[in-house]
Each structure stands twice: as C-alpha cells, then as structure tokens.
mmCIF file of C-alpha atoms in Angstrom:
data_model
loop_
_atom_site.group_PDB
_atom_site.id
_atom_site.type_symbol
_atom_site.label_atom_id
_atom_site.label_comp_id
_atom_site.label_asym_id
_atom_site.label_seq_id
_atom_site.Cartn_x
_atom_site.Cartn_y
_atom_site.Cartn_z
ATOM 1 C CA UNK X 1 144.360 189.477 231.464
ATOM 2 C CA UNK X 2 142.513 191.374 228.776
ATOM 3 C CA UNK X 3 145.659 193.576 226.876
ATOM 4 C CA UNK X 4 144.491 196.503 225.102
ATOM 5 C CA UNK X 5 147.496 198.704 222.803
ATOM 6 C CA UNK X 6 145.742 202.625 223.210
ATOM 7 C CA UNK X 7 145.891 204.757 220.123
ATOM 8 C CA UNK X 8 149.004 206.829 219.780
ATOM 9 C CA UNK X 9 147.176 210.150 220.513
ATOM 10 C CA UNK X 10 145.900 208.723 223.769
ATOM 11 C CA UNK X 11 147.747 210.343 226.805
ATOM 12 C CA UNK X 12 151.103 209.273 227.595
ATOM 13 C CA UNK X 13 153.027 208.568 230.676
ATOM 14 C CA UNK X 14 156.931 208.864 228.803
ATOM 15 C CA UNK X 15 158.659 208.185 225.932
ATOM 16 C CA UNK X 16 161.389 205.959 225.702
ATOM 17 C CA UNK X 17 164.313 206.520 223.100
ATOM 18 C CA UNK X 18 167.701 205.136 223.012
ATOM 19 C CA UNK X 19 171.115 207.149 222.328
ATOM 20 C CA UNK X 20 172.989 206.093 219.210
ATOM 21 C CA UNK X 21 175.988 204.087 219.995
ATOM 22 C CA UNK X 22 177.927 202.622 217.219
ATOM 23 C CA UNK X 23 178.489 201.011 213.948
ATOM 24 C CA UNK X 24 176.153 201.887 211.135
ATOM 25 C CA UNK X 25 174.067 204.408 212.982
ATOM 26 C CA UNK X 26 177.450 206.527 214.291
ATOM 27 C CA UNK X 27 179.318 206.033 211.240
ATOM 28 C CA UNK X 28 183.152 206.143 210.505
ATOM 29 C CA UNK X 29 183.805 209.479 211.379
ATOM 30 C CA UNK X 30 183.464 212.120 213.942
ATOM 31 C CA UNK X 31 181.350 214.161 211.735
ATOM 32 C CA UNK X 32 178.967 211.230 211.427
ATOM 33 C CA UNK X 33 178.740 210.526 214.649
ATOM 34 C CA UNK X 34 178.010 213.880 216.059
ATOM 35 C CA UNK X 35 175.349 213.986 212.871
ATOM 36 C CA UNK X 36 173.778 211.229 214.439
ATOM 37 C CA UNK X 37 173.636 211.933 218.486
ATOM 38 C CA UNK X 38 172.543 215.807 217.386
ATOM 39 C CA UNK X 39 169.633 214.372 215.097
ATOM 40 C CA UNK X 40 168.746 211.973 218.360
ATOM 41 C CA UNK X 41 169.327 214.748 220.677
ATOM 42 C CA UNK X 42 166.893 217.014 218.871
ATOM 43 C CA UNK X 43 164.069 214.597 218.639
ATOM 44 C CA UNK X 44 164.383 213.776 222.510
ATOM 45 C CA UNK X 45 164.482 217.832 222.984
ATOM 46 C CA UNK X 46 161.557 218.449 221.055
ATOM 47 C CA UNK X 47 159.336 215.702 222.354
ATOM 48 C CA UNK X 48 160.615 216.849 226.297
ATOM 49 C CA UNK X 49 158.091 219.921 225.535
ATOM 50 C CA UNK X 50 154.982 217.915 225.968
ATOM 51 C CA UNK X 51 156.219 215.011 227.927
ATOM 52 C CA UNK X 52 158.681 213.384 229.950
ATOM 53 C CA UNK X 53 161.562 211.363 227.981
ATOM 54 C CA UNK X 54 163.501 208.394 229.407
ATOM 55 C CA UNK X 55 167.033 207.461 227.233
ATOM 56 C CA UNK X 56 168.277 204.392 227.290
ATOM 57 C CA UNK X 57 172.201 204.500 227.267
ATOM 58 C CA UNK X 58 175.228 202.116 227.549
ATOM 59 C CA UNK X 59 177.466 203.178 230.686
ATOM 60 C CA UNK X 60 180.030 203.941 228.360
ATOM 61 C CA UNK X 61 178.148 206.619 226.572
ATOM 62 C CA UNK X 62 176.647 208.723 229.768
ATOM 63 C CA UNK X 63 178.980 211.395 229.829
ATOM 64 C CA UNK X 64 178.622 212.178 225.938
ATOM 65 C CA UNK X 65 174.566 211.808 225.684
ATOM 66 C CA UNK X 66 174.375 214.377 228.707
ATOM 67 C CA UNK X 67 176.432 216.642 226.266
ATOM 68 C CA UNK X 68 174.270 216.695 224.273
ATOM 69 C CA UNK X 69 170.816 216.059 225.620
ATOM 70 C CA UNK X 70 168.362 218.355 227.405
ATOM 71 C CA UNK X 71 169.100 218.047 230.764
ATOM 72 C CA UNK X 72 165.202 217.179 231.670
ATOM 73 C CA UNK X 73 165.894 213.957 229.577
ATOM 74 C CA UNK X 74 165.703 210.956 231.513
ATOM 75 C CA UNK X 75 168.564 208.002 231.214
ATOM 76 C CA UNK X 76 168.727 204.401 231.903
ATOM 77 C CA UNK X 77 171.554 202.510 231.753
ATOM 78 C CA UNK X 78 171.705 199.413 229.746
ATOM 79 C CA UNK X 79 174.008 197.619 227.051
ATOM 80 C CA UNK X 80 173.086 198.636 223.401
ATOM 81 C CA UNK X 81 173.588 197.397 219.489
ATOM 82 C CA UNK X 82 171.655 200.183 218.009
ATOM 83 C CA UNK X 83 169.260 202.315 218.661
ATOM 84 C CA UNK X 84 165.268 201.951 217.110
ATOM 85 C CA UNK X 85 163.396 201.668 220.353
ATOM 86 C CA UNK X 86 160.239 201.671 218.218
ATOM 87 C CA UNK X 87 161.353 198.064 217.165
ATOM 88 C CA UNK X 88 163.534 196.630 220.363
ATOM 89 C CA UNK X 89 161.403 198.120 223.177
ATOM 90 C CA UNK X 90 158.380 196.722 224.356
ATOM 91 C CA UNK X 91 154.482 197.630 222.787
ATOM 92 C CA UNK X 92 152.760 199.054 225.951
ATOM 93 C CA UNK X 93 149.652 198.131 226.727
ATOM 94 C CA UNK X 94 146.460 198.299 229.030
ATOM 95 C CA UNK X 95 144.277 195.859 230.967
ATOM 96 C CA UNK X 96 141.103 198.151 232.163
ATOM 97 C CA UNK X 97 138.763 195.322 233.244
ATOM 98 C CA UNK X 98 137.771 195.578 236.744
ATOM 99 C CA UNK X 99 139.781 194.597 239.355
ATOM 100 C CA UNK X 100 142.947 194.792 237.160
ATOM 101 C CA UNK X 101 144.546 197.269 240.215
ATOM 102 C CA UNK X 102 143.279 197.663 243.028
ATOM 103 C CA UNK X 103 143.594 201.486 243.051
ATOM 104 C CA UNK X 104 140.617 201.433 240.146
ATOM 105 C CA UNK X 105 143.368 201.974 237.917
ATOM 106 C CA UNK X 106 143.983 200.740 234.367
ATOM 107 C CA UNK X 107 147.392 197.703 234.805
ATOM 108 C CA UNK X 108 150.177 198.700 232.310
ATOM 109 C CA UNK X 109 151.498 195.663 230.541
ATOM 110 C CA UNK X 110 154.586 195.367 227.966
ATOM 111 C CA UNK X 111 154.337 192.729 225.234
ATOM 112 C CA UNK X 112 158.052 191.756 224.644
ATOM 113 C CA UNK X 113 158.246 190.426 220.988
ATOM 114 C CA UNK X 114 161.044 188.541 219.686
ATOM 115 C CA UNK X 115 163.456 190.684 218.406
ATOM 116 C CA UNK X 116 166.148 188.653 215.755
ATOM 117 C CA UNK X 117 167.314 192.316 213.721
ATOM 118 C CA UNK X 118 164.500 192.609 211.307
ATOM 119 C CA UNK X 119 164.437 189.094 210.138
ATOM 120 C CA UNK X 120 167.680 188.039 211.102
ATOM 121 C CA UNK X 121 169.630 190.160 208.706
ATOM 122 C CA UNK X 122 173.287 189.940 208.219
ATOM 123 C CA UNK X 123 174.319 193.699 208.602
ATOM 124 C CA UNK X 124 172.375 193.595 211.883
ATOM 125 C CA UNK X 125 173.156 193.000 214.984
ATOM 126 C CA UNK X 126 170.873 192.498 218.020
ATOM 127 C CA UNK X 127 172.110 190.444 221.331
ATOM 128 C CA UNK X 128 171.895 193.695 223.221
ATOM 129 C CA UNK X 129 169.027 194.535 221.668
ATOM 130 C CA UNK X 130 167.032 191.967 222.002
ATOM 131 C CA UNK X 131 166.958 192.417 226.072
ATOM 132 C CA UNK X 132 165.827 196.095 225.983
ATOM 133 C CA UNK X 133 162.215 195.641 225.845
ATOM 134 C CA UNK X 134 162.717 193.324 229.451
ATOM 135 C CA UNK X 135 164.799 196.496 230.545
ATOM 136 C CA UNK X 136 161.888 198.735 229.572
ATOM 137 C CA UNK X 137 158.848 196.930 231.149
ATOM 138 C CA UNK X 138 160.842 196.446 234.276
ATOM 139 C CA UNK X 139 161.939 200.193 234.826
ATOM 140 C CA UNK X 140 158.584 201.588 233.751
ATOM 141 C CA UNK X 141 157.102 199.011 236.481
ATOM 142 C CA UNK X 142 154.487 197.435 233.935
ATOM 143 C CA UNK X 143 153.634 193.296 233.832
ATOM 144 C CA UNK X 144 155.692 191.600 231.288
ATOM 145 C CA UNK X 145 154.022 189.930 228.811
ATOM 146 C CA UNK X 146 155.640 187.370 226.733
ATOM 147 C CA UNK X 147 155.314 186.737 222.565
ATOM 148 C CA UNK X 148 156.746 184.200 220.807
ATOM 149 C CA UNK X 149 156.182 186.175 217.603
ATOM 150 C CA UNK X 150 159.226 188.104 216.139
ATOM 151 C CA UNK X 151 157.809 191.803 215.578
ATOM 152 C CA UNK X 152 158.677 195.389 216.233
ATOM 153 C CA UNK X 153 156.400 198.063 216.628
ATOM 154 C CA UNK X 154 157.262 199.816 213.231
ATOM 155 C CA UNK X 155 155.548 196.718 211.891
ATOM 156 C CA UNK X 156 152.072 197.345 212.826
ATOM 157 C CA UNK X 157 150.164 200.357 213.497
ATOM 158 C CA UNK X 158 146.665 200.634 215.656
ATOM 159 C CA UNK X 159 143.910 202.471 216.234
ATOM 160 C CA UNK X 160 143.062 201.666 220.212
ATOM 161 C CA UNK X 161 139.472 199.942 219.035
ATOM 162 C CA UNK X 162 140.654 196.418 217.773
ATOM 163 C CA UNK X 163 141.919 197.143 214.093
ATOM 164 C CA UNK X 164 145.505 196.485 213.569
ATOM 165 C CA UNK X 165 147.837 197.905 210.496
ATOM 166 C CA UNK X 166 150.344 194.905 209.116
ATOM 167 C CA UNK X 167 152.119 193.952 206.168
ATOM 168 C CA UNK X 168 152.897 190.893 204.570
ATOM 169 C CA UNK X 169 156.693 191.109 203.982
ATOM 170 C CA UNK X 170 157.098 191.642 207.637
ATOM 171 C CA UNK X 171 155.029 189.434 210.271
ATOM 172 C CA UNK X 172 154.803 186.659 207.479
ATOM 173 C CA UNK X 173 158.803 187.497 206.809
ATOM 174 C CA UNK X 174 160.593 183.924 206.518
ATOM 175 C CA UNK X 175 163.482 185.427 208.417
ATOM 176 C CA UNK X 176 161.016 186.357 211.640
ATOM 177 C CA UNK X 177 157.998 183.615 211.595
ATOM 178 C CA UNK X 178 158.446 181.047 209.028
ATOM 179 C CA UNK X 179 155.801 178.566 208.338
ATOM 180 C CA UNK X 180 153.437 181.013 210.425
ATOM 181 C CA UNK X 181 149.832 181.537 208.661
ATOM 182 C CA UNK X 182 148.090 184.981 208.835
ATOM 183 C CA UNK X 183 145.579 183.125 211.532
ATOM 184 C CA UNK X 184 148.240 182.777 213.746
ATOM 185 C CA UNK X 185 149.705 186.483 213.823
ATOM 186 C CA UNK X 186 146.492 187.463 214.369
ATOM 187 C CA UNK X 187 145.266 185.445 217.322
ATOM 188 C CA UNK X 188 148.357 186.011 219.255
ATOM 189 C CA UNK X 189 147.902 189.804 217.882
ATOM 190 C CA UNK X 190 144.594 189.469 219.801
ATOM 191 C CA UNK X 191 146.008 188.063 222.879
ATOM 192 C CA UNK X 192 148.888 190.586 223.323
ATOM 193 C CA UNK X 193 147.305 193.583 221.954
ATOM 194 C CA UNK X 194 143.732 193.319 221.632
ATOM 195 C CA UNK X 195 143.421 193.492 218.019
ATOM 196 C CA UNK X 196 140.319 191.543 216.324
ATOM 197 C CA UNK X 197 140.602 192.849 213.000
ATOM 198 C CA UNK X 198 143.294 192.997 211.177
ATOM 199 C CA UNK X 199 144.316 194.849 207.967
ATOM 200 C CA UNK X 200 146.966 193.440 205.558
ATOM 201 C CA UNK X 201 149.229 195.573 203.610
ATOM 202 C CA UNK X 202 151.316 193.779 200.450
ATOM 203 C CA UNK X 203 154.582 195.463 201.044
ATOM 204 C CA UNK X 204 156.311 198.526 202.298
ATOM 205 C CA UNK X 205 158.312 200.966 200.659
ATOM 206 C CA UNK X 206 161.019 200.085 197.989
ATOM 207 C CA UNK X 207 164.301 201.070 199.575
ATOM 208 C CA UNK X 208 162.660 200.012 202.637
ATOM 209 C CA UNK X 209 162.041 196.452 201.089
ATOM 210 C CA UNK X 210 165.868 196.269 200.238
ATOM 211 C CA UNK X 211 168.772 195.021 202.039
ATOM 212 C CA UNK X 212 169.389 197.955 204.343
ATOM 213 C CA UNK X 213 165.610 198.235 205.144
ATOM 214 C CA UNK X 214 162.931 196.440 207.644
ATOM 215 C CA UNK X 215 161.367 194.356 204.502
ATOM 216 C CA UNK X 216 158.187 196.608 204.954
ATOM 217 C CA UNK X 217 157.128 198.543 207.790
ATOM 218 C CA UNK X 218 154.017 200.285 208.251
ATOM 219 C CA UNK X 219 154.687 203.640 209.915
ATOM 220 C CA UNK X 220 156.301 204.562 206.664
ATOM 221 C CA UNK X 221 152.899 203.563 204.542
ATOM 222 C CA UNK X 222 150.018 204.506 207.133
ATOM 223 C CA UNK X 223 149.351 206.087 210.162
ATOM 224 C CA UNK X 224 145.887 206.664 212.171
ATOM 225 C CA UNK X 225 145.722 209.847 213.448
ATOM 226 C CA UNK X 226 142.116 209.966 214.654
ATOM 227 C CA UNK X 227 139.233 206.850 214.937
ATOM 228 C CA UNK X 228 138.820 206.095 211.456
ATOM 229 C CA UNK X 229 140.906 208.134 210.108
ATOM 230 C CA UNK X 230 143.755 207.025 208.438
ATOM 231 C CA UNK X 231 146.858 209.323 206.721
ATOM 232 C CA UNK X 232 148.693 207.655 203.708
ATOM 233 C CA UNK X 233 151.948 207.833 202.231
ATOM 234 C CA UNK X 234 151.227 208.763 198.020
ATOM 235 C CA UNK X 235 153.841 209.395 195.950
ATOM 236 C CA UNK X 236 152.972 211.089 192.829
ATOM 237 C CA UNK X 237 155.896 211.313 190.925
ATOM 238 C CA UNK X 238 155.986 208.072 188.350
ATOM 239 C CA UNK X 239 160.032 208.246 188.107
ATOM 240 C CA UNK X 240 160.219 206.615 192.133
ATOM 241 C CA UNK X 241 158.984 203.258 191.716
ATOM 242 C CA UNK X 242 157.028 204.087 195.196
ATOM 243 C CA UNK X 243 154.461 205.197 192.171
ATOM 244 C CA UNK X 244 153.259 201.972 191.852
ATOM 245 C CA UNK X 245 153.720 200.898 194.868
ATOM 246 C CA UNK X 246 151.777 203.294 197.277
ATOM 247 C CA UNK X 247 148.849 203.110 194.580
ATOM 248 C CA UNK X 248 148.765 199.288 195.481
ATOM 249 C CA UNK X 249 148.615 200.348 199.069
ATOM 250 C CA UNK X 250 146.129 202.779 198.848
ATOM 251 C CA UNK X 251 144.083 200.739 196.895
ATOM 252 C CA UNK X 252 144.268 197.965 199.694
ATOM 253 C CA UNK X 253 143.671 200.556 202.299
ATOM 254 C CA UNK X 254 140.516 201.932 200.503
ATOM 255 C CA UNK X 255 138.849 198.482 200.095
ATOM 256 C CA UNK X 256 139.519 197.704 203.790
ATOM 257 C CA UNK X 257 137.575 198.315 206.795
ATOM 258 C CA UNK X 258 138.017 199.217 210.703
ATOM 259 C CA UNK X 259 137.746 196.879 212.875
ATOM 260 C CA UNK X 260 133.648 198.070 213.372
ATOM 261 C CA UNK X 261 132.846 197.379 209.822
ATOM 262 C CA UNK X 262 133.724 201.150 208.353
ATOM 263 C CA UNK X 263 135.150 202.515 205.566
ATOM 264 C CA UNK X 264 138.066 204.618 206.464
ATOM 265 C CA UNK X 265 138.360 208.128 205.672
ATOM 266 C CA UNK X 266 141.619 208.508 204.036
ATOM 267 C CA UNK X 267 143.894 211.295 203.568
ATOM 268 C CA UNK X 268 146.690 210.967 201.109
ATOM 269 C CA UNK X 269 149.855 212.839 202.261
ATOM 270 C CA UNK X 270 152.275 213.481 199.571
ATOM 271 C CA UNK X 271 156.005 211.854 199.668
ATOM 272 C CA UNK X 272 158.849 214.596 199.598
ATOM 273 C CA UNK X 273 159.504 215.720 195.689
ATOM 274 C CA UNK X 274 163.530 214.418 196.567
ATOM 275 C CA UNK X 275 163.499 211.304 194.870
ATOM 276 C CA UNK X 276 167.269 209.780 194.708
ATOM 277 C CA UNK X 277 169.305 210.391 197.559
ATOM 278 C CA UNK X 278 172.512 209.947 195.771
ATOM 279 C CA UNK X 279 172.623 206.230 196.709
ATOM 280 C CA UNK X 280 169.216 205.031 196.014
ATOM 281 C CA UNK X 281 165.695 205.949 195.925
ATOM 282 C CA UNK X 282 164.667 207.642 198.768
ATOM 283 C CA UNK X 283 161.822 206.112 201.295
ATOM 284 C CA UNK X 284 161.521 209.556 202.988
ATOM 285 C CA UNK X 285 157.718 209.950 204.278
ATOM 286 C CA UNK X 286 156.251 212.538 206.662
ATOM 287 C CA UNK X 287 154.399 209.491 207.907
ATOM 288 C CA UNK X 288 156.903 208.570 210.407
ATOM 289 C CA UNK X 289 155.909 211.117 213.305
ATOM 290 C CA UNK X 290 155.185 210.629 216.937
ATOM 291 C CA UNK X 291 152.153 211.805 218.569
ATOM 292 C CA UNK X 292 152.497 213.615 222.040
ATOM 293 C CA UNK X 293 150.638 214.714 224.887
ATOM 294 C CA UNK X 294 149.402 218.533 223.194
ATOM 295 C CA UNK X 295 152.625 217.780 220.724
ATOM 296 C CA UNK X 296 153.414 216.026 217.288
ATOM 297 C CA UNK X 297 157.083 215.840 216.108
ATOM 298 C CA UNK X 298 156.765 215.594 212.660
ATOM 299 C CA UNK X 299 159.811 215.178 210.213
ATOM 300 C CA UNK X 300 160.942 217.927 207.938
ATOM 301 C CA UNK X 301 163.417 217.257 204.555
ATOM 302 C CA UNK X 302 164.270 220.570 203.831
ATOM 303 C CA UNK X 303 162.504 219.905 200.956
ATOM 304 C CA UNK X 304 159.352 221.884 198.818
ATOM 305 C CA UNK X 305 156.439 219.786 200.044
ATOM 306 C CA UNK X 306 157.372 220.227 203.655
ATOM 307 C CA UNK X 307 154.973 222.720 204.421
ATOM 308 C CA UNK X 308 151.944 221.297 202.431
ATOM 309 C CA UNK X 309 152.694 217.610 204.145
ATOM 310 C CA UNK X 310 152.836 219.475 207.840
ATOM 311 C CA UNK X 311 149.940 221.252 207.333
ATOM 312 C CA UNK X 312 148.238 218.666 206.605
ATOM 313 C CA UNK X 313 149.366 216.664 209.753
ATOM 314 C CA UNK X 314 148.346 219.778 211.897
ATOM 315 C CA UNK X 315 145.082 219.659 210.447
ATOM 316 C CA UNK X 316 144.795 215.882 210.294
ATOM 317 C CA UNK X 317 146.455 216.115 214.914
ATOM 318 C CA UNK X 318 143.915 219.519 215.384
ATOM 319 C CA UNK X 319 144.334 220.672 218.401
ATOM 320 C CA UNK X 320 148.850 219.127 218.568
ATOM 321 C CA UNK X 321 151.190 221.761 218.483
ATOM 322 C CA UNK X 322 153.424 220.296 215.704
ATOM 323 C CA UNK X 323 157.264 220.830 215.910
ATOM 324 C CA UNK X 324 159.278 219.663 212.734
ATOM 325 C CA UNK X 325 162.815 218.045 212.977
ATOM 326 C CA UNK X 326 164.627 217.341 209.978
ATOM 327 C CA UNK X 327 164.765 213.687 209.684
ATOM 328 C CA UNK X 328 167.585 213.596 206.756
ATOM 329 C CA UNK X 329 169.767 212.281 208.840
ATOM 330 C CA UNK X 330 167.745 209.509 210.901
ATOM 331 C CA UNK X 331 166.829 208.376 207.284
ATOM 332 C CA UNK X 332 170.171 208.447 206.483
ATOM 333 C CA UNK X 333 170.363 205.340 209.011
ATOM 334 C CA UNK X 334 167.669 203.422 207.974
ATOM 335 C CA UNK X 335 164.532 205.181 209.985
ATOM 336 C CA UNK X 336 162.750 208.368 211.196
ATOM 337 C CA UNK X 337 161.218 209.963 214.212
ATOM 338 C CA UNK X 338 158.908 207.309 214.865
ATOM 339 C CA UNK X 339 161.102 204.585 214.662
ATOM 340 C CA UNK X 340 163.299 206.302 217.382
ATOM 341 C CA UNK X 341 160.906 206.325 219.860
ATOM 342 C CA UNK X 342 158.110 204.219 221.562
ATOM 343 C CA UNK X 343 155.065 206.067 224.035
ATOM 344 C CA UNK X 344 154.169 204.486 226.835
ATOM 345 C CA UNK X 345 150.209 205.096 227.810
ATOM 346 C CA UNK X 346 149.087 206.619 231.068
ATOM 347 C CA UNK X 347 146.988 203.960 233.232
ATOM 348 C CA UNK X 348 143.893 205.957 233.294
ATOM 349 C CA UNK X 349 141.566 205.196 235.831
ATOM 350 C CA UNK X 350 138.830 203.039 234.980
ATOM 351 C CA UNK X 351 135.620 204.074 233.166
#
C-alpha cells in the first residue's frame, strides 16, 4: 500500500465526533454537564450544514445525545472514557495508486495509533478509548492499518503533499515512545501517512504543556489552511508566558520548509486578549478549527479579537462559509473544536 493523509480542506466523506460521557469532561453537576453536551451538540449542529456527522455514543447515553443533537446527526454505538475523537479515532487516509479498487477509486485506509491517554497520564483514562479508532475504521468500511507509535491526531498537522507538523514534547514524549529517535517517528510517519518531510516544533502551549494538557499539540500552534500556507498562533501580550513561547515557534516555523523545499508563507493569527482564566493561563487559540466541505467552524471566546482572528480565517479558507461556536467551554475541558472531531476524506476517483 502507498497511504497518503489528504489536506484538511480536501473533500470529506463525514465527520466523526463522540458525545461527552463522564468524569472530567461532564463535571460534578448538572449544570456542567448540560454545559458540556450543549457545547458538543452545537459543534456537531454546525458542522451537519456542510456535511454529514457520525456520533459515537455509549448505549447508555442514546436517549440523552438525541435530546440534544440535530436529528440529521449520525450515532454509533460504542463504550466511551471521554470524548476527543481528534486523538482516539483513527487518521484517515488514501491509497490512489492504480489498482488500489477496482472501481478506479481511491482505497480509504485508517492508521490506528496507540492511544495510552496522552502519555499515560494519571488523571486520564483510556481502555475504552483506546478501541474507538478499530470501531471507526470498521464502520466507515476503510482497511485498518496498524502503528505501533502512540499518537493522536492533535499531535501532528499536514498539508496532503508530504510535509508533516510535530512537536517534540509529544511524539518524542517519554510517556508515549520512549527511547524512540526522531528517525523513527518519521519513517513510520512515512509509512502510515505519507509524510517525507517533517517539521519539528519545540513545544506547545504553556497550560497545554501542564498537567491537565496533551504536553504539546500542534493544532493549537499551527494550522495549514492552503499549500504552503501556514496560520500561526502569536500572542502579543508579554504578561502570558505564550509571549515567549509562540515567538520560539514562529521562529522555528519561519526557518522551516515544505516538504518541496519552500519557504512558507505565514500568517500570524493573534491569541484572544483573555489571558487568565481564573485558574491559570489560558491556551485559548482560534487555531483549533475544522475545515468542511464549503464550511469552517471556527471557535469564538466572546472575547475583543474575535472578529479580527475570524476574519482572518475567512480570508486565509476563501471561498468556506465560516460559522463560529464559542469554544469557552470545550477549553474549559482541556480542548477545542478541532480536537472534538476527526474528517474522514472522500475516495476520489483516481487521477
């Protein structure tokens, strides 16, 4: 097989999601908890405008996501810990050489990383969890492909033509791959998702980076909205200590190249002005949208640069109708809109 991951923006088939179901991201109280499944429900509602959404759900919880859900919303019953399907479901991807189906087709394939709850963390929990991305590829009928590298797919972002977005503190993360060399992520980076060139961030965010948070993911640094293009996470004000570090990361970013031997062209998005959420610095970033067929759901923080940070997104997605849902509460939990979903590509037929 020869595994391509598409771009983002390329068409989709679905998105998957999966419905909030307990502990941390329901909270203790019935306030909290209908916080939670409305800020789910309104994602999955939005996104439904420009393409079909599939929910995973525990049998338990049918009755109560149909409450709230769109009723065009798909659901799939499976057991649950949490609910990030950017990081437990599978990374889709594409094998377009000939003869891959016999229908001239492109063959979807799912690379099924190790899951272990973001390095194994002790707040986490993840036996469920760690089966979803099986229960994925084998509802959305696509070829299962194994990894034996622990990853989720808020760890790396790509732009469809071999480059591939990763930082240190995660793939290189004691708690996921210890002893593994940059070499090796890549190769088997290569082999699952067709990446030859990879680009190494130093960190993430800093509340991200602390015990609550993934130790670094991308999608809240960096995202590639067109070939070349890439949209980064700045944060201006020199009281967050995300100051210092998103000039690290943009500095990084500008000295790097695609996967073709380019420089990028980079456009620096600005971090909300709300700083301190009342329990720690906030790693709020507009960063952490999903890109639909026609559609972007961006998030919004009721917050002042909202509408300069979504216009640039609609100018950066031309041609997207964008649709902002306020992420406050997703963050709340320890992600956004992109970590609450995962696309999977149409199978295009074959060039």
């Amino acid at each position: 097989m020869s595994w391509r991951m598409p771009a983002e923006t390329d068409p989709h088939e679905r998105l998957w999601m999966a419905w909030p179901s307990g502990g941390y991201t329901l909270g203790g109280t019935d306030q909290d908890a209908h916080e939670a499944r409305a800020a789910w429900a309104a994602v999955a509602r939005a996104a439904r405008r420009f393409e079909p959404v599939t929910m995973v759900v525990r049998p338990e919880d049918r009755g109560i996501a149909q409450a709230y859900l769109d009723p065009r919303v798909g659901l799939l019953e499976a057991p649950l810990d949490d609910a990030w399907m950017r990081d437990m479901g599978p990374s889709f991807v594409l094998d377009e050489s000939a003869g891959a189906r016999a229908d001239g087709t492109a063959r979807l394939g799912a690379v099924d990383w190790i899951f272990n709850g973001w390095g194994a963390q002790d707040w986490a929990s993840w036996e469920h969890d760690a089966q979803i991305a099986g229960t994925v590829t084998s509802a959305a009928g696509a070829a299962h492909v194994p990894s034996s590298l622990v990853n989720e797919g808020g760890g790396f972002q790509v732009d469809g033509l071999g480059t591939v977005l990763l930082t240190e503190t995660v793939q290189l993360d004691p708690g996921r791959n210890p002893g593994t060399t940059k070499a090796e992520v890549e190769a088997e980076l290569e082999r699952t998702i067709g990446a030859r060139h990879a680009v190494w961030l130093p960190r993430g965010l800093t509340r991200d980076s602390e015990r609550f948070g993934t130790r670094g993911h991308v999608d809240l640094v960096a995202a590639i909205p067109s070939p070349g293009t890439l949209l980064v996470h700045v944060q201006y004000n020199p009281e967050h200590p995300d100051h210092e570090v998103s000039g690290h990361i943009l500095e990084t970013l500008r000295a790097s190249r695609t996967a073709d031997g380019t420089p990028w062209d980079i456009i620096e998005v600005p971090a909300p002005a709300q700083l301190h959420d009342g329990e720690d610095w906030v790693d709020w970033s507009y960063l952490n949208h999903v890109a639909l067929n026609g559609g972007l759901v961006a998030c919004s923080f009721n917050d002042p640069h909202d509408e300069k940070a979504l216009r640039i997104l609609a100018d950066a997605y031309r041609g997207r109708h964008v649709t902002a849902v306020d992420a406050r509460v997703l963050f709340s939990r320890g992600g956004g809109i992109h970590c609450v979903t995962q696309q999977q590509p149409t199978a295009r037929p074959r060039a």
